C-alpha positions as a Python dict, from the first residue, in 0.01 Angstrom:
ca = {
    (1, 'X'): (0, 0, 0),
    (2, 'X'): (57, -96, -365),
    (3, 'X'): (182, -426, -489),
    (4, 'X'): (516, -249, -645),
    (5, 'X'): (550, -88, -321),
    (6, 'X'): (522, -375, -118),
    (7, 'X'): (791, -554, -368),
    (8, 'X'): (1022, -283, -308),
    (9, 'X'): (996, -348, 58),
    (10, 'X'): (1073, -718, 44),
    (11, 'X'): (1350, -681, -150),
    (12, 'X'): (1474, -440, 108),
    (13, 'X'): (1416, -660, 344),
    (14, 'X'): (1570, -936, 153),
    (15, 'X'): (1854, -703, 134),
    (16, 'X'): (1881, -658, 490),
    (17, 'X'): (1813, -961, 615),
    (18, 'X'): (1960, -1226, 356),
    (19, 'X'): (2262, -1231, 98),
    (20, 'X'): (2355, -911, -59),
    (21, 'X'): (2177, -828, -334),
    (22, 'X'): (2193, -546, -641),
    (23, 'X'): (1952, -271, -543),
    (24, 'X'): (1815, -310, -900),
    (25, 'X'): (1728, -692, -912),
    (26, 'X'): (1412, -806, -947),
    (27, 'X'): (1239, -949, -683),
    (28, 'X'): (1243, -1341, -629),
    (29, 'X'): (951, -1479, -784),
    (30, 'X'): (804, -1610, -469),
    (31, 'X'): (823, -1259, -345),
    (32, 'X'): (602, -1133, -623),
    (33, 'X'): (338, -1439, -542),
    (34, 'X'): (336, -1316, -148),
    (35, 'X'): (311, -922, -244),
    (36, 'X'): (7, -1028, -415),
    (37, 'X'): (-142, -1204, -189),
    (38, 'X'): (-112, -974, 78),
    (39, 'X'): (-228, -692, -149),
    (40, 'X'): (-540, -933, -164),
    (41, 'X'): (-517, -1031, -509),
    (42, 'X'): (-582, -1401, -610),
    (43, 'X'): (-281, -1611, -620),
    (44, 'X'): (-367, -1955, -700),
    (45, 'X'): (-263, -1914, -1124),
    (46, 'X'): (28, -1708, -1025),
    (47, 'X'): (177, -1989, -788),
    (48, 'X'): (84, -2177, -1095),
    (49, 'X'): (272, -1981, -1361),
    (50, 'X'): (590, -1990, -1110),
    (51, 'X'): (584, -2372, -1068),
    (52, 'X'): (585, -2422, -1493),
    (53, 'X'): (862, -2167, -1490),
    (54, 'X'): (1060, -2345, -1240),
    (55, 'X'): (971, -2687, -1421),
    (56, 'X'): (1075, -2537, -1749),
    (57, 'X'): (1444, -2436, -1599),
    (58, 'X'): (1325, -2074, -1702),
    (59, 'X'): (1543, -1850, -1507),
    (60, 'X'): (1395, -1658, -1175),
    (61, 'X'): (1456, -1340, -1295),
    (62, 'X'): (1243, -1365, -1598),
    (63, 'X'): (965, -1572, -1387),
    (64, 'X'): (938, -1261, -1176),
    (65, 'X'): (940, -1029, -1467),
    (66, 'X'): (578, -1234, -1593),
    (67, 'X'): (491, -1280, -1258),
    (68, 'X'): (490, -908, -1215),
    (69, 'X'): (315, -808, -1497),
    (70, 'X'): (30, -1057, -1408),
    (71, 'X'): (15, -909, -1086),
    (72, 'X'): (0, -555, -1242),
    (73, 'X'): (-291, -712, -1428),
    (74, 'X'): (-492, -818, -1191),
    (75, 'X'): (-428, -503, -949),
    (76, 'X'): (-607, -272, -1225),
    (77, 'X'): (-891, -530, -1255),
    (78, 'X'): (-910, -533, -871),
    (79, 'X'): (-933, -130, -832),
    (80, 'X'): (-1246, -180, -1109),
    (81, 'X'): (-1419, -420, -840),
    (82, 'X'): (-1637, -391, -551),
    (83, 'X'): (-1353, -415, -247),
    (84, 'X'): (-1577, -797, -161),
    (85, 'X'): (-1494, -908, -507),
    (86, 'X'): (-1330, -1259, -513),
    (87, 'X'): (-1038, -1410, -720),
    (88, 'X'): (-1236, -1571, -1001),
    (89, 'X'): (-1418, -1265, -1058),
    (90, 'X'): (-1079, -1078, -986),
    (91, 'X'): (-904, -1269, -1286),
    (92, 'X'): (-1215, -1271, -1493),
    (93, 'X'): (-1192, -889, -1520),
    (94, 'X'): (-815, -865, -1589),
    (95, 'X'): (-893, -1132, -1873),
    (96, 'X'): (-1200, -892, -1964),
    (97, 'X'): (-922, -599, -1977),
    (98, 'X'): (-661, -769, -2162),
    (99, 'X'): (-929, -862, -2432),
    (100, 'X'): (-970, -500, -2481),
    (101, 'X'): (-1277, -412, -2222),
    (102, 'X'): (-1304, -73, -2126),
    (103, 'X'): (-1300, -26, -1778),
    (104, 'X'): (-1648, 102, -1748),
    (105, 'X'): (-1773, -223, -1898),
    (106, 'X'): (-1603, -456, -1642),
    (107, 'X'): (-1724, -201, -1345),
    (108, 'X'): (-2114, -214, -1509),
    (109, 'X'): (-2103, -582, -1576),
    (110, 'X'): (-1977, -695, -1265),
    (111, 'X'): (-2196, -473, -1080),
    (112, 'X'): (-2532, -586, -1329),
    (113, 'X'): (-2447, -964, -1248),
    (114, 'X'): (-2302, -935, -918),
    (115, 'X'): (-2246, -1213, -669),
    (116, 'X'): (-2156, -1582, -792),
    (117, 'X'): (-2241, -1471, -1166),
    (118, 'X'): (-1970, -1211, -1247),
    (119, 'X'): (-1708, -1409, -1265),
    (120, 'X'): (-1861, -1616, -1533),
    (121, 'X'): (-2009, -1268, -1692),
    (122, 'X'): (-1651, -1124, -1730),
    (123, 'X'): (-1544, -1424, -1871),
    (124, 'X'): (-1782, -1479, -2143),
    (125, 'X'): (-1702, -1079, -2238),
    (126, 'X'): (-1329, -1184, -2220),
    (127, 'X'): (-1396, -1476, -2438),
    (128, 'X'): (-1653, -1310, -2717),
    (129, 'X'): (-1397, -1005, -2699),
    (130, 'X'): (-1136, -1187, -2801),
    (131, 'X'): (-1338, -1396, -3072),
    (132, 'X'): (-1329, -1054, -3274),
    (133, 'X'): (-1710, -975, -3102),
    (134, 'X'): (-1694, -563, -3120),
    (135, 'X'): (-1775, -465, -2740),
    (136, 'X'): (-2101, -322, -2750),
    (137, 'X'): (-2223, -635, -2869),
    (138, 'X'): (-2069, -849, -2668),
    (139, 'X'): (-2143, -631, -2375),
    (140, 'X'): (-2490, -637, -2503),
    (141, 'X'): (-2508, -1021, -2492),
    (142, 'X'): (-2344, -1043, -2142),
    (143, 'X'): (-2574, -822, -2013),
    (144, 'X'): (-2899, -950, -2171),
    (145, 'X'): (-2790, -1313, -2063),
    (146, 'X'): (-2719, -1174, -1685),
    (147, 'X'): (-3080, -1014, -1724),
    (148, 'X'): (-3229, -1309, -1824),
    (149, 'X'): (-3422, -1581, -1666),
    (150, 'X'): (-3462, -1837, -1943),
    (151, 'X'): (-3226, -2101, -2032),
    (152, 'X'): (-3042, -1832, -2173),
    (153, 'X'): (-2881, -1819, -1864),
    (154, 'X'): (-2598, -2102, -1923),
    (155, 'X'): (-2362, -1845, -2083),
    (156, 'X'): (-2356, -1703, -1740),
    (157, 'X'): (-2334, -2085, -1548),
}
């Protein structure tokens, strides 16, 4: 089931089961932190992100709104992924995407580093990416570092 899906069905349950709501409100923001979870997406940063919006009186409805976008975020990293893939190398790809990777180069990179190393991989493309690095060279680096059994190795941890 998909994460907007399963938001639409907890707010009709919310509907049904607590007070009335507009069929068009968002969804609680706690409701967006449990969709994700249980569509298996990491949800440490998001539980994160709520708690500073509730600290910084920002209203619910907006919280949700960022919440949801995040979640959107991570869901298209997550469908790039091996189905195994965990949350730090989950987030490290929807970082990688929102720096402008193609999704061929998060699927490739992930796959060429694999295991404890991808997260860190996708990273270090998110980061060079969005140091102004054009992608083929910073894919090139990523991958030649991930190849590599020198020192050259502590870009990838």
């Amino acid at each position: 089931m998909s994460v907007m899906r399963h938001l639409q069905m907890l707010c009709l349950v919310g509907a049904l089961s607590g007070p009335a709501r507009a069929g068009n409100e968002d969804p609680q923001p706690a409701e967006v932190v449990s969709a994700a979870g249980e569509a298996g997406l990491p949800t440490d940063a998001l539980s994160r992100k709520l708690q500073e919006g509730l600290a910084k009186g920002i209203p619910s409805h907006r919280i949700a709104q960022v919440l949801t976008a995040r979640v959107d975020e991570l869901a298209a990293a997550q469908r790039l992924l091996p189905t195994d893939s965990t949350g730090p190398v989950i987030e490290a790809a929807a970082a990688a995407l929102a720096a402008g990777a193609r999704s061929v180069t998060i699927t490739r990179i992930a796959a060429d580093a694999g295991g404890p190393h991808a997260a860190r991989a996708l990273q270090t493309l998110a980061d060079l990416l969005r140091a102004g690095l054009p992608e083929t060279e910073a894919t090139q680096l990523v991958a030649s570092a991930a190849a590599s059994a020198t020192p050259g190795t502590a870009l990838l941890g």
